[in-house]
Short mmCIF file of C-alpha atoms in Angstrom, two decimals:
data_model
loop_
_atom_site.label_atom_id
_atom_site.label_comp_id
_atom_site.label_asym_id
_atom_site.label_seq_id
_atom_site.Cartn_x
_atom_site.Cartn_y
_atom_site.Cartn_z
CA MET A 9 -0.27 -0.11 0.00
CA ASP A 10 1.21 3.40 -0.65
CA PRO A 11 1.79 5.28 2.09
CA VAL A 12 0.97 9.22 2.94
CA ILE A 13 3.65 11.27 2.31
CA VAL A 14 3.62 13.78 5.10
CA VAL A 15 6.33 16.52 4.00
CA GLY A 16 7.64 18.36 7.36
CA ALA A 17 8.50 17.18 10.86
CA GLY A 18 7.42 19.63 13.14
CA PRO A 19 4.54 19.01 15.41
CA VAL A 20 1.64 18.95 13.16
CA GLY A 21 3.72 16.68 10.73
CA LEU A 22 4.49 14.17 13.37
CA ALA A 23 1.03 14.30 14.84
CA LEU A 24 -0.77 13.56 11.63
CA SER A 25 1.47 10.91 10.78
CA LEU A 26 0.60 9.25 14.13
CA ALA A 27 -2.84 10.10 13.75
CA LEU A 28 -2.84 7.94 10.53
CA ALA A 29 -0.97 4.94 12.17
CA ALA A 30 -3.64 4.81 14.66
CA GLN A 31 -5.98 4.27 11.98
CA GLY A 32 -3.88 1.50 10.07
CA VAL A 33 -2.55 4.02 7.54
CA PRO A 34 1.07 4.18 6.86
CA ALA A 35 3.13 7.25 6.35
CA VAL A 36 6.39 8.59 5.23
CA VAL A 37 7.48 11.75 6.84
CA LEU A 38 10.34 13.80 4.92
CA ASP A 39 12.32 15.56 7.52
CA GLU A 40 14.24 18.46 5.90
CA GLY A 41 16.65 18.46 9.38
CA PRO A 42 18.77 15.86 11.46
CA GLY A 43 15.82 14.29 13.19
CA LYS A 44 16.31 16.59 16.51
CA GLU A 45 15.25 20.00 17.79
CA GLU A 46 17.42 22.18 19.37
CA PRO A 47 16.12 23.25 23.14
CA ARG A 48 14.59 26.55 23.15
CA ALA A 49 13.00 27.07 26.42
CA ALA A 50 11.76 30.42 25.29
CA ARG A 51 9.87 29.04 22.30
CA THR A 52 7.07 27.14 24.09
CA ALA A 53 3.50 25.57 22.91
CA VAL A 54 0.01 26.36 24.62
CA LEU A 55 -2.44 23.55 23.68
CA ARG A 56 -6.15 24.22 24.73
CA PRO A 57 -7.96 21.14 26.39
CA ASP A 58 -8.93 19.40 22.91
CA THR A 59 -5.58 19.79 21.29
CA ALA A 60 -3.91 18.63 24.65
CA ALA A 61 -6.35 15.45 24.67
CA PHE A 62 -5.56 14.93 20.89
CA VAL A 63 -2.06 14.79 21.31
CA GLU A 64 -2.20 12.54 24.69
CA ARG A 65 -4.16 10.11 22.56
CA LEU A 66 -1.23 9.68 20.08
CA ASP A 67 0.88 8.71 23.46
CA CYS A 68 3.10 11.62 23.56
CA ALA A 69 4.41 11.07 27.02
CA THR A 70 5.87 14.47 27.27
CA VAL A 71 2.58 16.13 27.20
CA ARG A 72 1.98 14.39 30.35
CA ASP A 73 5.59 14.36 32.14
CA GLU A 74 6.61 17.93 30.86
CA GLY A 75 3.60 20.01 30.53
CA ALA A 76 2.20 22.33 32.88
CA ARG A 77 -1.46 22.87 33.73
CA TRP A 78 -2.20 26.12 35.59
CA THR A 79 -4.73 26.56 38.43
CA GLY A 80 -6.04 29.92 37.26
CA TRP A 81 -5.76 32.66 34.96
CA ARG A 82 -5.65 36.37 36.20
CA SER A 83 -6.14 39.62 34.56
CA MET A 84 -4.81 43.00 35.94
CA ARG A 85 -5.14 46.83 34.45
CA ARG A 86 -2.63 48.60 36.47
CA ARG A 87 -2.75 47.97 39.94
CA GLN A 88 -6.41 46.30 39.97
CA ARG A 89 -7.22 42.68 39.69
CA MET A 90 -9.99 42.54 36.84
CA ARG A 91 -10.77 39.10 36.43
CA HIS A 92 -9.78 35.75 37.72
CA ILE A 93 -10.44 32.31 36.48
CA GLU A 94 -10.17 28.81 38.49
CA PHE A 95 -9.51 25.62 36.51
CA GLY A 96 -9.99 21.99 37.79
CA LEU A 97 -10.88 18.96 36.17
CA ASP A 98 -14.46 20.27 35.07
CA ALA A 99 -12.82 23.23 33.21
CA PRO A 100 -9.44 22.23 32.56
CA SER A 101 -6.65 24.81 31.83
CA PRO A 102 -4.55 25.02 28.75
CA LEU A 103 -1.37 23.05 28.71
CA HIS A 104 1.91 24.66 28.45
CA ILE A 105 5.26 22.98 27.08
CA PRO A 106 8.56 23.72 25.45
CA GLN A 107 7.73 23.09 21.80
CA HIS A 108 11.15 21.02 21.63
CA ALA A 109 9.66 18.65 24.47
CA LEU A 110 6.18 18.26 22.49
CA THR A 111 8.61 17.32 19.32
CA ARG A 112 10.64 15.00 20.96
CA GLY A 113 7.44 13.34 22.71
CA LEU A 114 5.79 12.85 19.22
CA ARG A 115 9.19 11.32 18.09
CA GLU A 116 9.50 8.89 20.68
CA ALA A 117 5.75 7.80 20.12
CA ILE A 118 6.70 6.93 16.61
CA ALA A 119 9.63 4.84 17.62
CA ALA A 120 7.70 3.07 20.10
CA LEU A 121 4.85 2.52 17.74
CA PRO A 122 4.34 -1.79 17.49
CA ASP A 123 4.84 -1.83 13.70
CA PRO A 124 7.41 0.35 12.73
CA GLU A 125 6.72 0.14 9.17
CA LEU A 126 3.62 2.41 10.08
CA VAL A 127 5.68 5.85 10.34
CA ARG A 128 8.95 6.10 8.71
CA VAL A 129 10.86 9.51 9.36
CA VAL A 130 13.18 10.10 6.65
CA THR A 131 15.97 12.80 7.68
CA HIS A 132 18.04 15.31 5.61
CA SER A 133 15.15 15.16 2.76
CA ARG A 134 14.58 18.23 1.41
CA LEU A 135 11.49 18.33 -1.03
CA ASP A 136 12.23 19.81 -4.72
CA GLY A 137 9.15 18.13 -7.01
CA ILE A 138 5.61 16.94 -6.69
CA GLU A 139 4.03 14.85 -9.37
CA GLN A 140 0.35 13.79 -9.07
CA ASP A 141 -1.84 11.49 -11.25
CA ALA A 142 -5.01 9.80 -10.79
CA HIS A 143 -3.83 7.01 -8.54
CA GLY A 144 -1.36 8.77 -6.09
CA VAL A 145 1.88 11.43 -5.65
CA THR A 146 5.52 11.15 -6.66
CA ALA A 147 7.56 13.32 -4.48
CA HIS A 148 11.23 13.92 -5.52
CA THR A 149 13.88 15.01 -2.79
CA ARG A 150 17.73 15.82 -2.56
CA GLY A 151 18.17 13.64 0.27
CA PRO A 152 18.15 9.68 0.53
CA GLY A 153 15.69 7.77 -1.52
CA ALA A 154 15.40 10.52 -3.91
CA THR A 155 11.77 9.63 -5.03
CA TRP A 156 8.59 8.68 -3.22
CA ARG A 157 5.29 7.35 -4.09
CA GLY A 158 2.26 7.90 -1.93
CA SER A 159 -1.50 7.95 -2.13
CA HIS A 160 -1.52 11.65 -1.13
CA LEU A 161 0.80 14.11 0.15
CA VAL A 162 0.27 16.68 3.01
CA GLY A 163 2.53 19.74 3.27
CA CYS A 164 3.24 20.53 6.92
CA ASP A 165 6.64 22.38 6.32
CA GLY A 166 6.04 25.61 7.86
CA ALA A 167 5.42 29.35 6.96
CA ARG A 168 7.85 28.84 3.92
CA SER A 169 6.31 25.79 2.74
CA THR A 170 7.82 24.31 -0.01
CA VAL A 171 4.80 22.02 -0.87
CA ARG A 172 2.71 25.35 -1.20
CA LYS A 173 5.10 27.01 -3.55
CA LEU A 174 4.96 24.03 -5.67
CA LEU A 175 1.41 23.70 -5.72
CA GLY A 176 1.09 27.25 -6.75
CA VAL A 177 -1.01 28.22 -4.20
CA ARG A 178 -1.07 31.90 -3.04
CA PHE A 179 -0.66 33.06 0.74
CA PRO A 180 -2.17 36.60 1.24
CA GLY A 181 -2.39 38.25 4.63
CA ARG A 182 -0.80 40.81 7.24
CA THR A 183 3.01 41.22 8.07
CA ALA A 184 4.00 41.99 11.53
CA VAL A 185 0.43 41.98 13.14
CA GLU A 186 2.33 42.01 16.83
CA ARG A 187 5.84 41.80 18.05
CA HIS A 188 6.83 40.50 21.43
CA ALA A 189 9.86 40.06 23.69
CA VAL A 190 10.02 36.82 25.23
CA ALA A 191 12.21 35.14 28.23
CA ALA A 192 12.06 32.04 29.99
CA LEU A 193 13.32 31.99 33.47
CA HIS A 194 13.30 30.53 36.88
CA VAL A 195 11.79 32.59 39.81
CA GLU A 196 9.20 32.72 42.34
CA LEU A 197 6.36 35.03 41.54
CA PRO A 198 3.44 35.78 44.00
CA TRP A 199 1.17 33.87 42.00
CA PRO A 200 2.12 30.31 41.99
CA ASP A 201 1.03 27.99 39.09
CA GLU A 202 -1.03 30.85 37.82
CA ALA A 203 -1.07 32.41 34.46
CA LEU A 204 -1.21 36.44 34.71
CA LEU A 205 -2.12 39.06 32.06
CA HIS A 206 -1.24 42.62 33.00
CA ARG A 207 -2.16 45.17 30.89
CA GLN A 208 -1.05 49.02 31.50
CA PRO A 209 1.44 48.02 34.43
CA PRO A 210 2.47 51.24 36.37
CA TRP A 211 6.04 51.04 35.89
CA ARG A 212 8.21 52.75 32.99
CA GLY A 213 10.12 50.62 30.47
CA VAL A 214 7.98 47.63 30.45
CA GLY A 215 5.38 48.43 27.49
CA GLU A 216 1.52 48.33 27.58
CA GLU A 217 1.22 44.31 28.12
CA ILE A 218 2.95 41.51 29.94
CA THR A 219 1.70 37.89 29.98
CA ALA A 220 3.47 35.27 32.56
CA ARG A 221 2.73 31.52 32.13
CA PRO A 222 4.01 29.07 34.40
CA LEU A 223 6.21 26.16 33.20
CA PRO A 224 7.11 22.96 35.01
CA ASP A 225 9.78 22.94 37.58
CA GLY A 226 9.51 26.45 38.51
CA GLY A 227 9.89 27.80 35.27
CA TRP A 228 7.84 30.95 33.70
CA ARG A 229 7.72 32.48 30.17
CA LEU A 230 7.43 36.01 30.29
CA ASP A 231 5.79 38.18 26.86
CA TRP A 232 6.15 41.96 26.48
CA LEU A 233 3.96 43.40 23.88
CA LEU A 234 6.37 45.70 21.73
CA PRO A 235 5.50 48.70 19.74
CA PRO A 236 4.63 47.62 16.03
CA ARG A 237 7.68 49.70 14.51
CA GLY A 238 9.84 50.04 17.78
CA ASP A 239 13.53 49.87 17.91
CA LEU A 240 15.49 46.67 18.36
CA VAL A 241 15.34 44.93 21.44
CA THR A 242 18.92 44.75 22.80
CA PRO A 243 19.97 42.42 25.16
CA ASP A 244 20.46 45.21 27.91
CA ALA A 245 17.07 46.60 27.44
CA LEU A 246 15.27 43.22 27.72
CA VAL A 247 17.17 42.68 31.16
CA THR A 248 15.78 46.10 32.22
CA ARG A 249 12.35 44.87 31.19
CA ILE A 250 12.63 41.69 33.09
CA ARG A 251 13.93 43.35 36.31
CA GLU A 252 11.24 46.18 36.33
CA THR A 253 8.83 43.81 35.57
CA LEU A 254 9.68 41.22 38.56
CA SER A 255 10.46 44.28 40.97
CA GLY A 256 6.83 45.51 39.96
CA TRP A 257 5.12 42.11 40.91
CA CYS A 258 7.05 41.25 43.77
CA GLY A 259 6.78 44.63 45.98
CA GLY A 260 9.85 46.91 44.88
CA ALA A 261 12.88 44.44 44.94
CA THR A 262 13.59 42.52 42.18
CA PRO A 263 13.56 38.65 43.45
CA ALA A 264 16.45 36.07 42.52
CA TYR A 265 16.24 34.73 38.94
CA ASP A 266 17.61 32.63 36.42
CA LEU A 267 17.41 33.86 32.94
CA ILE A 268 17.18 30.46 30.69
CA ASP A 269 16.54 32.21 27.02
CA THR A 270 15.22 35.19 25.45
CA GLY A 271 13.98 36.00 22.11
CA VAL A 272 11.96 38.19 19.86
CA TYR A 273 8.76 37.08 17.86
CA THR A 274 6.99 38.51 15.10
CA LEU A 275 3.47 37.35 14.58
CA HIS A 276 1.79 37.34 11.00
CA HIS A 277 -1.69 36.63 9.92
CA ARG A 278 -2.00 34.75 6.61
CA LEU A 279 -4.45 32.02 4.97
CA ALA A 280 -3.51 30.01 1.96
CA LYS A 281 -6.09 30.57 -0.86
CA ARG A 282 -6.62 26.67 -1.23
CA TRP A 283 -5.78 23.85 1.19
CA ARG A 284 -6.27 20.98 -1.39
CA VAL A 285 -5.15 20.48 -4.97
CA GLU A 286 -6.15 17.06 -6.12
CA ARG A 287 -4.09 14.23 -3.81
CA ALA A 288 -2.05 17.16 -2.32
CA PHE A 289 -3.20 19.20 1.11
CA LEU A 290 -1.48 21.80 3.05
CA ALA A 291 -1.72 21.82 6.84
CA GLY A 292 -0.39 23.74 9.88
CA ASP A 293 1.53 26.76 9.07
CA ALA A 294 1.87 25.99 5.49
CA ALA A 295 -1.92 26.72 5.42
CA HIS A 296 -2.35 29.48 7.85
CA LEU A 297 -0.28 31.98 10.32
CA LEU A 298 -2.17 33.61 13.29
CA GLY A 299 -1.08 34.18 16.94
CA ALA A 300 -1.89 37.63 17.92
CA LEU A 301 -4.20 38.13 20.76
CA GLY A 302 -3.46 34.88 22.44
CA THR A 303 -4.75 33.15 19.53
CA GLN A 304 -2.45 29.63 18.91
CA GLY A 305 -1.63 28.75 15.62
CA LEU A 306 -0.16 25.42 16.70
CA ASP A 307 -3.77 24.66 18.21
CA GLU A 308 -5.04 25.15 14.78
CA GLY A 309 -2.49 23.34 12.96
CA LEU A 310 -3.29 19.90 15.29
CA ARG A 311 -6.87 20.60 14.51
CA ASP A 312 -6.10 20.28 10.91
CA ALA A 313 -3.90 17.05 11.52
CA GLU A 314 -7.16 15.31 13.48
CA ASN A 315 -9.60 16.51 10.93
CA LEU A 316 -7.64 15.16 7.92
CA ALA A 317 -6.62 12.19 9.38
CA TRP A 318 -9.61 10.38 9.68
CA LYS A 319 -10.89 11.38 5.96
CA LEU A 320 -7.63 10.23 4.49
CA ALA A 321 -8.25 6.85 6.56
CA LEU A 322 -11.36 6.57 5.43
CA ALA A 323 -10.32 6.89 1.76
CA ARG A 324 -7.67 4.32 2.43
CA HIS A 325 -10.06 1.86 3.77
CA HIS A 326 -13.21 2.24 2.10
CA GLY A 327 -12.62 4.83 -0.61
CA ALA A 328 -13.39 8.66 -0.51
CA SER A 329 -15.79 10.67 -2.28
CA GLU A 330 -14.50 14.09 -3.65
CA VAL A 331 -16.98 15.40 -1.24
CA LEU A 332 -15.34 14.02 1.60
CA LEU A 333 -11.63 15.35 0.56
CA ASP A 334 -12.99 18.60 -0.29
CA SER A 335 -14.58 18.83 3.16
CA TYR A 336 -10.92 19.18 4.86
CA GLN A 337 -10.59 22.54 3.24
CA ALA A 338 -14.50 23.56 3.65
CA GLU A 339 -14.18 22.99 7.37
CA ARG A 340 -10.75 23.99 8.53
CA ARG A 341 -10.11 27.04 6.07
CA THR A 342 -13.77 28.32 7.05
CA ALA A 343 -12.86 27.74 10.97
CA VAL A 344 -9.30 29.54 10.78
CA ALA A 345 -10.58 32.27 8.65
CA ALA A 346 -13.19 33.06 11.31
CA ARG A 347 -10.55 32.99 13.89
CA LEU A 348 -8.51 35.53 11.81
CA ARG A 349 -11.34 37.47 11.38
CA ALA A 350 -12.18 37.77 14.85
CA ALA A 351 -8.39 38.77 15.85
CA ASP A 352 -8.53 41.39 12.90
CA GLN A 353 -11.51 42.85 14.27
CA SER A 354 -10.81 42.76 18.03
CA LEU A 355 -7.22 44.48 17.13
CA PRO A 356 -8.49 47.99 16.54
CA VAL A 357 -10.28 47.97 19.74
CA LEU A 358 -7.61 46.59 21.78
CA ARG A 359 -4.41 48.17 20.20
CA GLY A 360 -5.91 51.41 18.76
CA ALA A 361 -6.64 54.60 20.54
CA GLY A 362 -9.98 56.17 20.82
CA GLY A 363 -13.44 55.40 19.57
CA LEU A 364 -14.65 51.98 20.88
CA ARG A 365 -11.58 51.55 23.15
CA THR A 366 -13.11 54.32 25.17
CA TYR A 367 -16.23 52.25 25.73
CA LEU A 368 -14.26 49.04 26.84
CA ARG A 369 -12.28 50.76 29.52
CA GLY A 370 -14.13 48.19 32.19
CA GLY A 371 -13.75 44.80 31.47
CA GLY A 372 -14.34 44.32 27.70
CA HIS A 373 -10.53 44.59 26.91
CA ASP A 374 -9.86 41.84 29.55
CA THR A 375 -12.68 39.46 28.23
CA LEU A 376 -11.52 39.69 24.89
CA LEU A 377 -7.99 39.05 25.75
CA THR A 378 -8.61 36.52 28.30
CA ASP A 379 -11.01 34.39 25.84
CA GLY A 380 -8.21 34.40 23.36
CA HIS A 381 -5.55 33.10 25.75
CA VAL A 382 -7.31 30.40 27.63
CA GLY A 383 -9.41 28.92 24.80
CA ARG A 384 -12.77 30.42 24.94
CA GLY A 385 -15.13 32.67 22.65
CA PRO A 386 -14.48 33.60 19.18
CA LEU A 387 -10.73 34.05 19.61
CA GLY A 388 -10.01 30.68 21.41
CA ALA A 389 -13.04 28.35 21.59
CA PRO A 390 -12.84 24.70 19.72
CA PRO A 391 -14.53 24.94 16.09
CA ALA A 392 -17.48 23.90 15.20
CA TYR A 393 -18.66 22.84 11.50
CA PRO A 394 -22.35 23.59 11.43
CA HIS A 395 -22.28 24.25 7.53
CA SER A 396 -20.16 21.65 6.87
CA PRO A 397 -20.86 19.81 3.20
CA LEU A 398 -20.95 16.68 5.52
CA ALA A 399 -23.48 17.72 7.62
CA PRO A 400 -26.61 15.41 7.29
CA ALA A 401 -30.00 16.91 6.05
CA HIS A 402 -32.24 17.58 8.88
CA THR A 403 -35.12 15.53 9.18
CA GLU A 404 -37.96 15.04 11.70
CA ALA A 405 -36.39 11.99 13.38
CA HIS A 406 -33.50 14.43 14.68
CA THR A 407 -33.62 15.88 17.95
CA GLY A 408 -31.79 18.97 19.66
CA VAL A 409 -29.08 18.30 22.49
CA GLY A 410 -26.79 20.64 24.58
CA THR A 411 -24.27 20.33 22.20
CA PRO A 412 -25.08 22.08 18.56
CA LEU A 413 -24.60 20.48 15.50
CA GLY A 414 -20.97 20.35 14.23
CA ALA A 415 -19.64 21.12 17.67
CA PRO A 416 -17.43 18.77 19.73
CA VAL A 417 -19.26 16.39 21.75
CA GLU A 418 -18.89 16.76 25.74
CA ASP A 419 -16.49 14.56 27.10
CA VAL A 420 -18.91 12.08 29.06
CA ARG A 421 -18.39 8.76 30.68
CA VAL A 422 -19.32 5.85 28.33
CA THR A 423 -19.33 2.19 28.24
CA ALA A 424 -18.59 0.01 25.58
CA PRO A 425 -21.33 -2.61 25.53
CA GLU A 426 -19.02 -5.23 23.98
CA ASP A 427 -16.79 -5.83 27.16
CA GLY A 428 -18.09 -3.41 29.70
CA THR A 429 -14.99 -0.99 29.87
CA THR A 430 -15.85 2.53 30.63
CA ALA A 431 -14.04 5.28 29.23
CA ARG A 432 -14.36 9.04 28.73
CA LEU A 433 -16.09 9.70 25.27
CA ARG A 434 -12.69 11.32 23.91
CA ASP A 435 -10.84 8.68 24.79
CA ARG A 436 -12.75 6.53 22.13
CA LEU A 437 -11.88 8.98 19.56
CA GLY A 438 -9.07 8.78 16.78
CA ARG A 439 -9.86 5.24 15.69
CA GLY A 440 -11.50 5.90 12.38
CA ARG A 441 -14.78 4.84 13.98
CA PHE A 442 -18.10 6.60 13.93
CA LEU A 443 -19.79 6.51 17.55
CA ALA A 444 -23.24 5.80 18.11
CA VAL A 445 -23.97 6.86 22.12
CA LEU A 446 -27.07 5.95 23.49
CA VAL A 447 -28.27 7.81 26.35
CA ALA A 448 -29.62 5.24 28.76
CA PRO A 449 -30.31 6.38 32.50
CA GLY A 450 -29.60 3.30 35.12
CA THR A 451 -27.06 1.19 32.63
CA GLY A 452 -24.62 1.96 35.46
CA VAL A 453 -26.21 0.17 38.23
CA TRP A 454 -27.70 -2.63 36.18
CA ASP A 455 -25.87 -5.82 35.00
CA ARG A 456 -24.41 -5.25 31.34
CA ARG A 457 -26.07 -8.72 30.85
CA HIS A 458 -29.61 -7.36 31.10
CA TRP A 459 -29.53 -4.31 28.99
CA MET A 460 -27.35 -5.57 26.16
CA SER A 461 -30.23 -7.59 25.23
CA ALA A 462 -33.19 -5.50 26.68
CA GLY A 463 -34.80 -2.53 25.08
CA LEU A 464 -33.07 -0.47 22.38
CA MET A 465 -29.88 -2.02 22.51
CA PRO A 466 -30.30 -5.04 19.98
CA ARG A 467 -31.78 -2.53 17.63
CA LEU A 468 -28.86 -0.07 17.56
CA VAL A 469 -26.30 -2.58 17.34
CA GLU A 470 -27.93 -4.03 14.37
CA ALA A 471 -28.27 -0.60 12.74
CA VAL A 472 -24.79 0.34 13.60
CA SER A 473 -23.61 -2.93 12.07
CA ALA A 474 -25.15 -2.00 8.82
CA LEU A 475 -23.78 1.49 8.36
CA PRO A 476 -21.87 2.35 5.29
CA VAL A 477 -18.60 3.02 7.45
CA GLU A 478 -17.00 1.02 10.78
CA GLY A 479 -19.03 1.94 13.90
CA GLU A 480 -19.09 1.54 17.69
CA VAL A 481 -21.92 1.38 19.77
CA LEU A 482 -21.40 3.19 23.58
CA VAL A 483 -23.79 4.00 26.22
CA THR A 484 -23.82 6.91 28.43
CA GLU A 485 -26.01 7.52 31.54
CA THR A 486 -26.68 11.22 30.73
CA TYR A 487 -25.28 13.77 28.28
CA PRO A 488 -26.21 17.63 28.59
CA GLY A 489 -29.80 18.66 26.88
CA ALA A 490 -30.41 14.93 25.80
CA ALA A 491 -33.44 13.03 26.57
CA ALA A 492 -33.45 9.26 27.68
CA HIS A 493 -33.07 7.25 24.59
CA THR A 494 -31.52 9.93 22.26
CA VAL A 495 -28.57 8.42 20.20
CA LEU A 496 -26.13 10.46 18.88
CA LEU A 497 -23.77 10.09 16.02
CA VAL A 498 -20.36 11.18 16.64
CA ARG A 499 -17.63 11.84 13.94
CA PRO A 500 -14.23 10.23 14.38
CA ASP A 501 -12.83 13.56 15.25
CA GLY A 502 -15.27 14.09 18.05
CA HIS A 503 -17.85 16.43 16.51
CA LEU A 504 -21.45 15.87 16.52
CA ALA A 505 -23.11 14.70 13.25
CA ALA A 506 -26.92 14.03 14.29
CA ALA A 507 -28.61 13.55 17.21
CA PHE A 508 -32.17 11.24 17.16
CA GLY A 509 -34.79 10.41 19.37
CA GLY A 510 -34.68 6.80 19.84
CA VAL A 511 -33.22 4.16 17.18
CA ARG A 512 -33.81 5.21 13.67
CA PRO A 513 -31.78 2.94 11.49
CA SER A 514 -32.72 4.15 8.15
CA GLU A 515 -32.32 8.13 9.37
CA LEU A 516 -28.74 6.87 11.09
CA TYR A 517 -27.63 5.20 7.90
CA ALA A 518 -28.36 8.29 5.68
CA ALA A 519 -26.75 10.40 8.46
CA ALA A 520 -23.31 8.34 8.40
CA ASP A 521 -23.46 8.34 4.69
CA ALA A 522 -23.78 11.99 4.44
CA VAL A 523 -20.74 12.63 6.78
CA ARG A 524 -18.61 10.33 4.82
CA GLY A 525 -19.60 12.62 2.08
CA GLY A 526 -21.56 9.86 -0.02
CA ALA A 527 -20.43 6.89 -2.17
CA PRO A 528 -16.60 6.86 -2.99
CA SER A 529 -15.63 8.40 -6.07
CA PRO A 530 -14.10 6.41 -8.92
CA ASP A 531 -10.27 7.08 -10.12
CA ARG A 532 -10.59 9.30 -13.22
CA ALA A 533 -7.43 9.94 -15.37
CA ASP A 534 -8.64 13.42 -16.35
CA ARG A 535 -8.03 14.44 -12.97
CA THR A 536 -4.08 14.06 -13.42
CA ALA A 537 -2.07 16.94 -12.46
CA ASN A 538 1.76 17.41 -12.71
CA VAL A 539 3.36 20.00 -10.45
CA THR A 540 7.29 20.49 -10.54
#
């Protein structure tokens, strides 16, 4: 079987290859570098709960062992606390991890795969040509192997993507939307284990906005928002910012600190015009750049990987329609475009002078910025796909639940009837299966032997076995907003496709058929394209 060719061995490319492997699809990862990352403590990743859970399902141990969860988030303006959010099991915080640790954990997960043939990482392989035909993709590299044949190709090769350039895809957008000076250091701050957003701090020389995010083992990442066209940040100027900031937070005296790493980062907003060209796709920074106002480009890249993996797996095992493959661009590009639009609309309000800014001097700024940083609202919440081309047509059999159609499902506890094991719903994702979740109060106290052969279960099991895709039946005691005997159809990436009042075999089949994009399209020679 021809593998999927993944170009780029950053977090998105490695995560995509692992997600494909989990669904039985082999991948070849073309790594331009030597196969290891230079540790940079100031280069960290903030993962929202949904993307952190996705990476954990890929058996990336460093997410558990080297990431930091925050107990709270506080925002301040001048000397006044404006907002405080507490995190816990029911409302988990984002996860903060050095990016080199995340990448190392993904590489280690690949090395630990039971079948080493599922993911092959080829180092020192620089792409310089792509050829497509009706049956696959050929990639030409300057490194080992020279020529690679695959069923599909995914460019995860960053902002300067070679894949995007070879495909002739435009990458318009805005340059230098925000600039930040960054420092990673060990220090004791008055808010242990809490992240902080401090606007208009009352000390000279530190700028208009500072964020502080805890890292493991007493580490912190501090970011200072810089003027758009300010002077270069010299080492002496950065040390002055650090000392003034720490002394201001700690009551006038600069506490002892150990400076580990520094940097200056410029954030751009760009969106590729196309994310699919025949059998080639773009993902991650190759497809989009964002990051202003607390938005996280890596989050969106990992969501790209999760969205595309199950569709390529379905194409491998069952065949795919053009609707299914086109839906990757329709869903993900639309979601990222909405995120960019929300950030661009908020920037004049949050960074400008006068106008709307005067009306937001209370809590408006803090709410907008906090949403971006903690993963809520239009700047940060996980995306929904209500207008997806895969959305089933509404019928009278559909019923409403607490989750909007196309949105990620709630992570309720579920039971697998086949063996009686219990788990969180998200733990059952990532295997390429459609999930049919029956809401059945009382099953937690009944013996499984009784309810497996009673009520709606036999009919539901039969209906799921007849679906045009692989499905799994799960049972939950309760689901927000759902009545007893509701059946939820959940996509392999955890988004709600449909909800029915009871077991409706024909409607369930039609919904699953819509979510797979209809019957697979036959190969057509007239789809041949050559890109060099």
